PDB file of C-alpha atoms in Angstrom:
ATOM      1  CA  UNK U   1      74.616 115.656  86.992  1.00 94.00           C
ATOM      2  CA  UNK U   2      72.472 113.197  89.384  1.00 95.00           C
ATOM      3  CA  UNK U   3      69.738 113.860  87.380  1.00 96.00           C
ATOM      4  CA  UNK U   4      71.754 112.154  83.929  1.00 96.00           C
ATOM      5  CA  UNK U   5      73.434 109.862  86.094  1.00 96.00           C
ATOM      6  CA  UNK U   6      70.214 108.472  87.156  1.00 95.00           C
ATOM      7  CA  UNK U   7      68.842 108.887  83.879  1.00 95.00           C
ATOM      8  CA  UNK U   8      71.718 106.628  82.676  1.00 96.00           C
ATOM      9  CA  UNK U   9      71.432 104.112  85.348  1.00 95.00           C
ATOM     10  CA  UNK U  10      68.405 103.320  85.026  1.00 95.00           C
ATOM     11  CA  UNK U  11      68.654 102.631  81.577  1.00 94.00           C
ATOM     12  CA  UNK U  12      71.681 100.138  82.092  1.00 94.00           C
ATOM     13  CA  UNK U  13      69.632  98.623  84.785  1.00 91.00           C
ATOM     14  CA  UNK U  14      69.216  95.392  82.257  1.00 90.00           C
ATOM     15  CA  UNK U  15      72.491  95.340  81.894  1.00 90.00           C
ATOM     16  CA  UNK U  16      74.160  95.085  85.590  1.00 85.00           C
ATOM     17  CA  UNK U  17      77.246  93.386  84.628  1.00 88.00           C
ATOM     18  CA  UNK U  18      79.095  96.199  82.046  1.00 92.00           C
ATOM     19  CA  UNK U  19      81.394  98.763  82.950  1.00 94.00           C
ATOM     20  CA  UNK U  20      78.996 101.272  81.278  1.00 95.00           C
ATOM     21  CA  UNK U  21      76.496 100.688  84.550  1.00 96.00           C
ATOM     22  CA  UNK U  22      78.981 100.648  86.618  1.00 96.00           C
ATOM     23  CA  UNK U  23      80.040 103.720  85.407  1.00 96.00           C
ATOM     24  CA  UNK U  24      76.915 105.815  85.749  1.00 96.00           C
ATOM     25  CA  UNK U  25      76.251 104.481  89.487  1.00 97.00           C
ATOM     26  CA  UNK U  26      79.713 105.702  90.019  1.00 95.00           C
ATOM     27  CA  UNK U  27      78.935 109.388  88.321  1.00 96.00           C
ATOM     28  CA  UNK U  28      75.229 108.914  90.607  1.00 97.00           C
ATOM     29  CA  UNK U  29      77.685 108.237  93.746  1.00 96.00           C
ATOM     30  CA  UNK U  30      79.986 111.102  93.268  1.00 95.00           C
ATOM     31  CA  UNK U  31      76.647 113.480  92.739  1.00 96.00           C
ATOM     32  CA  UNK U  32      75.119 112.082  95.304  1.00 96.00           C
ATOM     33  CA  UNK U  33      78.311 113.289  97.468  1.00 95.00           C
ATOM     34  CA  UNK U  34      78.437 116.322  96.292  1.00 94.00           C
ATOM     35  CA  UNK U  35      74.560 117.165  97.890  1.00 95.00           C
ATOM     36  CA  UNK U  36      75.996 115.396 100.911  1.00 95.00           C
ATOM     37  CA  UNK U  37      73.763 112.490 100.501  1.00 96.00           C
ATOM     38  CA  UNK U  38      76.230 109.808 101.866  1.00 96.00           C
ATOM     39  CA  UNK U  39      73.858 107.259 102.206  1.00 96.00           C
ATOM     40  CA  UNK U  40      72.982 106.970  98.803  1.00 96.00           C
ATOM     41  CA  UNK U  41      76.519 107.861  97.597  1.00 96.00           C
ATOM     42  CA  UNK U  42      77.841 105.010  99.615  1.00 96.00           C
ATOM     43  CA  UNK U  43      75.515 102.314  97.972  1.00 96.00           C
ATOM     44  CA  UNK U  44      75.989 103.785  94.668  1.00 96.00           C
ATOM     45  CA  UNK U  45      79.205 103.521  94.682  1.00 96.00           C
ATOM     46  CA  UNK U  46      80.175 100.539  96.624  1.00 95.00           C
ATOM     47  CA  UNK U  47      77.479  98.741  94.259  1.00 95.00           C
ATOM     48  CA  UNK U  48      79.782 100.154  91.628  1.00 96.00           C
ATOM     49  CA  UNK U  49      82.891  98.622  93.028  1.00 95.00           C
ATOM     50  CA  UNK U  50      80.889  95.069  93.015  1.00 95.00           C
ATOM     51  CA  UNK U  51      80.094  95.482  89.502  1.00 95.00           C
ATOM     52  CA  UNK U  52      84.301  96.386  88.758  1.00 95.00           C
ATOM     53  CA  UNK U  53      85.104  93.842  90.132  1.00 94.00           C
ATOM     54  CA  UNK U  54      82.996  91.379  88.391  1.00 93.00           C
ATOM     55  CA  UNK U  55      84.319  92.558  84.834  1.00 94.00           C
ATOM     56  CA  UNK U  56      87.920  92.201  86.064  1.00 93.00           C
ATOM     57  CA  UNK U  57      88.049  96.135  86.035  1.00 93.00           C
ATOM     58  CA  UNK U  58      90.765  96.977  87.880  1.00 89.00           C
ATOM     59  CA  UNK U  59      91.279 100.670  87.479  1.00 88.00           C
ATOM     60  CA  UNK U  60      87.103 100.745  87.735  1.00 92.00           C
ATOM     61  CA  UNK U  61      87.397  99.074  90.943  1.00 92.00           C
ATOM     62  CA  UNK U  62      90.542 101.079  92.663  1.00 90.00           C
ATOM     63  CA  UNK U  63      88.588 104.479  91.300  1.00 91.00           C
ATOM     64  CA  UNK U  64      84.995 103.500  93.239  1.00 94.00           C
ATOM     65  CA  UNK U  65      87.534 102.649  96.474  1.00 93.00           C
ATOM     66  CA  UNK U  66      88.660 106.628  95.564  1.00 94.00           C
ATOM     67  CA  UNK U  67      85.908 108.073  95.404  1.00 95.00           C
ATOM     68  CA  UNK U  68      84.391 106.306  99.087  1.00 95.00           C
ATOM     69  CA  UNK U  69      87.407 107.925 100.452  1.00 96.00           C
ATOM     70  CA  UNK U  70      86.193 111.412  98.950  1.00 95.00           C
ATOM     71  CA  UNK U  71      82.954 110.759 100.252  1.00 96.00           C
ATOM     72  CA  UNK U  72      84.551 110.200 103.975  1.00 96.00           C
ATOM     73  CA  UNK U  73      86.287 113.437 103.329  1.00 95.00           C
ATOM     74  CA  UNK U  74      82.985 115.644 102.608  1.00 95.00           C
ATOM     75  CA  UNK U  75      81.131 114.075 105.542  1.00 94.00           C
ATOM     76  CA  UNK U  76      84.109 114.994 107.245  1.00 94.00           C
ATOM     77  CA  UNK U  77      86.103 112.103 108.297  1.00 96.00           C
ATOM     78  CA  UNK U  78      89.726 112.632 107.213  1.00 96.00           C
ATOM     79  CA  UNK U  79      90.149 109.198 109.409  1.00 96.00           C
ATOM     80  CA  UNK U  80      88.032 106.965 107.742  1.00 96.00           C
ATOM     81  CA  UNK U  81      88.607 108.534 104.324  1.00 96.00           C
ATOM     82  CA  UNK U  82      92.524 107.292 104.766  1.00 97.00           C
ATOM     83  CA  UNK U  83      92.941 103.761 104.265  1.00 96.00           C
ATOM     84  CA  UNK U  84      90.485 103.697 100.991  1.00 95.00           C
ATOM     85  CA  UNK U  85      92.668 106.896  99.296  1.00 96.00           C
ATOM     86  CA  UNK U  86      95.792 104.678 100.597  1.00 95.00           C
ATOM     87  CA  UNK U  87      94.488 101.733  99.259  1.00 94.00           C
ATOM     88  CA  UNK U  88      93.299 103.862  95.864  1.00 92.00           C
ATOM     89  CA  UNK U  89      96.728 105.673  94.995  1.00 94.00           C
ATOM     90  CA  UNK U  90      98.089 102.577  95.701  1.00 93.00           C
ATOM     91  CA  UNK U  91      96.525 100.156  93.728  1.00 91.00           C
ATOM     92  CA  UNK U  92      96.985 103.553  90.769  1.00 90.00           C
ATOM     93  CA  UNK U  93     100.987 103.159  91.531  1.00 91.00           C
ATOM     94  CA  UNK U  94     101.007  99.376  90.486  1.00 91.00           C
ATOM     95  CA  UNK U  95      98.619 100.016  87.626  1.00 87.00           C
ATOM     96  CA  UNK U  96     101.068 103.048  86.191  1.00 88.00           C
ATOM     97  CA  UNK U  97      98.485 105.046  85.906  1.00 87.00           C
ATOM     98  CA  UNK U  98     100.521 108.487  86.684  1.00 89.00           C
ATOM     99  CA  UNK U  99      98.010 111.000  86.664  1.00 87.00           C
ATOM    100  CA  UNK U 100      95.503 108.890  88.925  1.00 88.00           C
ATOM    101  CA  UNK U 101      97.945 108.469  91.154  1.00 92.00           C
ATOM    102  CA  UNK U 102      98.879 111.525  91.640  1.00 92.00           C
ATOM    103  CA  UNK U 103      94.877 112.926  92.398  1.00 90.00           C
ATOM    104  CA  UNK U 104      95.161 109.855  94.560  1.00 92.00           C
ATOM    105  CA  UNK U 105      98.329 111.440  96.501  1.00 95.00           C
ATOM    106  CA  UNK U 106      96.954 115.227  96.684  1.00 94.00           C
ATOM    107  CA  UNK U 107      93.737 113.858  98.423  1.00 94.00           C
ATOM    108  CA  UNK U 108      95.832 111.501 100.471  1.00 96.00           C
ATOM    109  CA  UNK U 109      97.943 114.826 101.866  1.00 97.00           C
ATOM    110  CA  UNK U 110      94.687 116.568 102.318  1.00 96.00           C
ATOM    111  CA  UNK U 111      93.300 113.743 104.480  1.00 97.00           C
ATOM    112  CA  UNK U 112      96.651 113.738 106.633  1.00 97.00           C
ATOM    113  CA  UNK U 113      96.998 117.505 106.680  1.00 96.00           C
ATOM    114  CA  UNK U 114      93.080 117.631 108.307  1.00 95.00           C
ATOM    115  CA  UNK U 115      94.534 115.762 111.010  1.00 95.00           C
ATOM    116  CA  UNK U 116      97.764 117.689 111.466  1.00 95.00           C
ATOM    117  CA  UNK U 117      99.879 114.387 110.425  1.00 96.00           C
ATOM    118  CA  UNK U 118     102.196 116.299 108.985  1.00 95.00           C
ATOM    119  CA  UNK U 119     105.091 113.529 109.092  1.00 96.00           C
ATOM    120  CA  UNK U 120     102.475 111.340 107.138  1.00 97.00           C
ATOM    121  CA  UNK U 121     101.627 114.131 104.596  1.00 97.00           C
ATOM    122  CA  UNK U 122     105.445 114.932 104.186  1.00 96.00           C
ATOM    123  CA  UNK U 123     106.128 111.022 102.886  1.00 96.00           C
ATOM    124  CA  UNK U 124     102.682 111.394 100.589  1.00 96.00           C
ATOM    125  CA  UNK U 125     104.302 114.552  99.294  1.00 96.00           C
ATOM    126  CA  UNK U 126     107.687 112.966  98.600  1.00 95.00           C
ATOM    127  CA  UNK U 127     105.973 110.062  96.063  1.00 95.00           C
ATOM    128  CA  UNK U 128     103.901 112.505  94.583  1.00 94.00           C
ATOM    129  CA  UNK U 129     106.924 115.037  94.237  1.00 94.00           C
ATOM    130  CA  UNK U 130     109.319 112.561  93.072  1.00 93.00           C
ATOM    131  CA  UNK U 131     106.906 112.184  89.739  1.00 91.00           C
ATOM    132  CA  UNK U 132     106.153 116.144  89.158  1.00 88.00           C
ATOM    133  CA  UNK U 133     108.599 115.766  85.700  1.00 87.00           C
ATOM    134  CA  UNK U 134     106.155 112.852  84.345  1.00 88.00           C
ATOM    135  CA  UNK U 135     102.393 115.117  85.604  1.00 84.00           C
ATOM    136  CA  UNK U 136     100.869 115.999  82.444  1.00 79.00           C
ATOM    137  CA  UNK U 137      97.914 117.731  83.631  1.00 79.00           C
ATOM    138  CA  UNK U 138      99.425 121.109  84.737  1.00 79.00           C
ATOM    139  CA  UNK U 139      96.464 121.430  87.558  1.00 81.00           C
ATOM    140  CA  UNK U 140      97.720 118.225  88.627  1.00 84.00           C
ATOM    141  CA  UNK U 141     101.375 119.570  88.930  1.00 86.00           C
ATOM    142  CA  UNK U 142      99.921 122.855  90.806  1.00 88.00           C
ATOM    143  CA  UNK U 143      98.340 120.897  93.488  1.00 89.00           C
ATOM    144  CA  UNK U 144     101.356 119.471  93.924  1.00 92.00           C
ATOM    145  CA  UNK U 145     103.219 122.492  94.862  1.00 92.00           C
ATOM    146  CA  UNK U 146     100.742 123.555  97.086  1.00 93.00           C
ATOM    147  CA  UNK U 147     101.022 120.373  98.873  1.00 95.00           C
ATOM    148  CA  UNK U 148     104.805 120.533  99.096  1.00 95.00           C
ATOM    149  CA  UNK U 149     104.695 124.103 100.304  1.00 95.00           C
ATOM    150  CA  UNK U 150     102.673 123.156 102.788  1.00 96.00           C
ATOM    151  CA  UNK U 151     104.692 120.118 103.866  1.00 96.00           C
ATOM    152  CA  UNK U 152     107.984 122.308 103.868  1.00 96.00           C
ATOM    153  CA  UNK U 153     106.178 125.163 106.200  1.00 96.00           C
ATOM    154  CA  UNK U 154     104.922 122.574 108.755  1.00 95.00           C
ATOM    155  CA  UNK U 155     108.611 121.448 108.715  1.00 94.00           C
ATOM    156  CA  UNK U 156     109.950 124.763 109.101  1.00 95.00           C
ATOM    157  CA  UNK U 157     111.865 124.788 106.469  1.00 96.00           C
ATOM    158  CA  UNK U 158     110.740 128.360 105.224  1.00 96.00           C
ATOM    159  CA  UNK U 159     113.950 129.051 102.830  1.00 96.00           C
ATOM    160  CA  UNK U 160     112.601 126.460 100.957  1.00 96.00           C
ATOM    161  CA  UNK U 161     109.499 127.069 100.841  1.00 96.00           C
ATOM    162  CA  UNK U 162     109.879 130.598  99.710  1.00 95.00           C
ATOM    163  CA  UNK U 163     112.153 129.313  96.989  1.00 95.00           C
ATOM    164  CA  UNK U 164     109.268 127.065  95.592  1.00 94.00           C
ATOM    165  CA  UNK U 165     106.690 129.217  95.896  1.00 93.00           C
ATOM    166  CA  UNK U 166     108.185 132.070  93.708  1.00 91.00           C
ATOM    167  CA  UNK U 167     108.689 128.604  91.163  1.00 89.00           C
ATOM    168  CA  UNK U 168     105.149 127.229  91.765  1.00 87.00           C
ATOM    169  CA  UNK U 169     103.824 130.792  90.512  1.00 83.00           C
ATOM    170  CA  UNK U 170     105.751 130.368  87.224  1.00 79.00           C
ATOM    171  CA  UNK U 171     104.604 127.359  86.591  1.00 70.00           C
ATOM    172  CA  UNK U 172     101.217 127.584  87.161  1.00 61.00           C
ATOM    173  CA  UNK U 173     100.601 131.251  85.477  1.00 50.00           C
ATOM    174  CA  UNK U 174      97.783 129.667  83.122  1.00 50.00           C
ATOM    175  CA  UNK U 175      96.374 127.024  86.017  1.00 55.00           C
ATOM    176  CA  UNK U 176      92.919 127.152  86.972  1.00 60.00           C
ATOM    177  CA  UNK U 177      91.576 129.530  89.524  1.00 58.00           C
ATOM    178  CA  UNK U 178      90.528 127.280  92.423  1.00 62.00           C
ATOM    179  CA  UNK U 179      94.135 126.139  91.956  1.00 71.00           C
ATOM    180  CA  UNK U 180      95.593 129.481  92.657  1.00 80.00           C
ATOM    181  CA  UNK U 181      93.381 130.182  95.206  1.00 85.00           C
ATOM    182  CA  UNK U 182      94.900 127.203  96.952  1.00 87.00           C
ATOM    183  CA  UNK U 183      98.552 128.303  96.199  1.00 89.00           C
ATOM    184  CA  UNK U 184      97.370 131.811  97.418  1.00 91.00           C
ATOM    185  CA  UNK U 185      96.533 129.939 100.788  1.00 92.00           C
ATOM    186  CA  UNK U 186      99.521 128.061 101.069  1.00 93.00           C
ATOM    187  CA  UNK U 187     101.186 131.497 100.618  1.00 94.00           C
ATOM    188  CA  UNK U 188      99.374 132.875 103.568  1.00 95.00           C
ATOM    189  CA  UNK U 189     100.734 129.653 105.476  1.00 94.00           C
ATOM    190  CA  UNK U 190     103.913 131.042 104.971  1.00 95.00           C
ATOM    191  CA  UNK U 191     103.664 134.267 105.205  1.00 95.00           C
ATOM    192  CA  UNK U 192     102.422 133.575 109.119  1.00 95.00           C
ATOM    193  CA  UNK U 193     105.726 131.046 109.766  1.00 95.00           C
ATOM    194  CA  UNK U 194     107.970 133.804 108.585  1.00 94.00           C
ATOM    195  CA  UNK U 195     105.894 136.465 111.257  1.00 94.00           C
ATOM    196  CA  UNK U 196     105.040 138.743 108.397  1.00 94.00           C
ATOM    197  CA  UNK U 197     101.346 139.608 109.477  1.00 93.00           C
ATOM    198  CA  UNK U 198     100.672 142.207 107.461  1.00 95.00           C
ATOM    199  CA  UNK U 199     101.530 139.590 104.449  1.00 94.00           C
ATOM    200  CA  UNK U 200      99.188 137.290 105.749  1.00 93.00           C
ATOM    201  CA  UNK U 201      96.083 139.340 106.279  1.00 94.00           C
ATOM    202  CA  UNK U 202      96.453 140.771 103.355  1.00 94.00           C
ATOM    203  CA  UNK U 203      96.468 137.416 101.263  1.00 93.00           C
ATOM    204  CA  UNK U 204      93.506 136.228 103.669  1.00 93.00           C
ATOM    205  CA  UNK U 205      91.544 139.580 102.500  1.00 92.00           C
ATOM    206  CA  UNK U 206      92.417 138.749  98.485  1.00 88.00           C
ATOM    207  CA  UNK U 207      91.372 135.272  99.400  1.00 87.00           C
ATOM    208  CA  UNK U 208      88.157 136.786 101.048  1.00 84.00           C
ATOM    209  CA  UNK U 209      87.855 138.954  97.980  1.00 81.00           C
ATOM    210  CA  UNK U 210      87.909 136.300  95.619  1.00 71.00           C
ATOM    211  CA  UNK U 211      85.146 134.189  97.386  1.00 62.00           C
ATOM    212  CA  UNK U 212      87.230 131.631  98.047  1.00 47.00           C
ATOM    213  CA  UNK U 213      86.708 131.642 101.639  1.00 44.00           C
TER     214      UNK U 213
END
């Protein structure tokens, strides 16, 4: 991927003012992040913001702001990475833009659930849960079950949580693997609140199995 992006970049070098470069150093950013190099992810894509926001691209702009706060998150900084996924699923809630907001909410929780802010990850998943009819990305609508089964175990509110677990595995029969992988964790969450052990090392071993970690 950094190897196109930077093909593509360079290209649209001439052409600095067009959402197409701005587009590429944002792809270049996000690889760049993914190699955990964050000092070249951070110019790439704050360069990319600049050039958003000189088209008037709005959405452009509010996605470059989402993707520094991803980069915070991979160089481990759940603090830092909050106020630009704030200020991201945000700016995606005025916009409309449902399914952007709602990535913007799931990596909001994540930051706040790093940090054990679990009264701050409960009100992220309350927006995001409020919308789960309207999600038409079904990965999108498994992550957030996971994050609301999370919320409700750190709340103790178990029943529940059993209750919407047995749901969330309906639902998200034909989701993606990582996806249940993450559901499988939340299940082991639970599993350890209720004080059935034997649950919950056996989900860690299938979780082990898997390679997930």
């Amino acid at each position: 991927a950094l190897r196109h992006y930077d093909m593509a970049a360079s290209t649209l070098h001439a052409f600095p003012v067009t959402k197409e470069y701005a587009a590429a150093l944002m792809g270049r950013g996000l690889s760049h992040t993914c190699l955990h190099d964050f000092p070249q992810a951070a110019g790439d894509i704050g360069q990319a913001r600049l050039n958003f926001e000189a088209i008037g691209d709005r959405a452009g702009s509010q996605r470059a702001e989402q993707y520094r706060g991803l980069l915070e998150m991979e160089r481990g900084r759940p603090a830092d990475a909050i106020p630009y996924l704030r200020n991201a699923a945000d700016a995606y809630a005025r916009l409309g833009d449902v399914d952007q907001y709602i990535f913007g909410l799931t990596s909001l929780f994540d930051a706040h659930a790093l940090q054990l802010q679990w009264e701050q990850a409960w009100e992220v998943s309350e927006r995001g849960w409020k919308l789960r009819d309207e999600v038409r990305h079904p990965g999108q609508r498994q992550w957030l079950y996971v994050d609301r089964l999370r919320a409700l175990v750190a709340r103790g509110r178990l029943t529940e949580a059993r209750l919407l677990l047995a749901e969330a595995r309906d639902a998200g029969a034909s989701a993606e693997a990582p996806l249940n992988h993450h559901l499988t964790a939340a299940a082991l969450e639970l599993a350890w609140a209720e004080g059935d052990h034997a649950a919950a090392v056996a989900l860690a071993a299938s979780l082990r199995q898997s390679g997930s970690g």
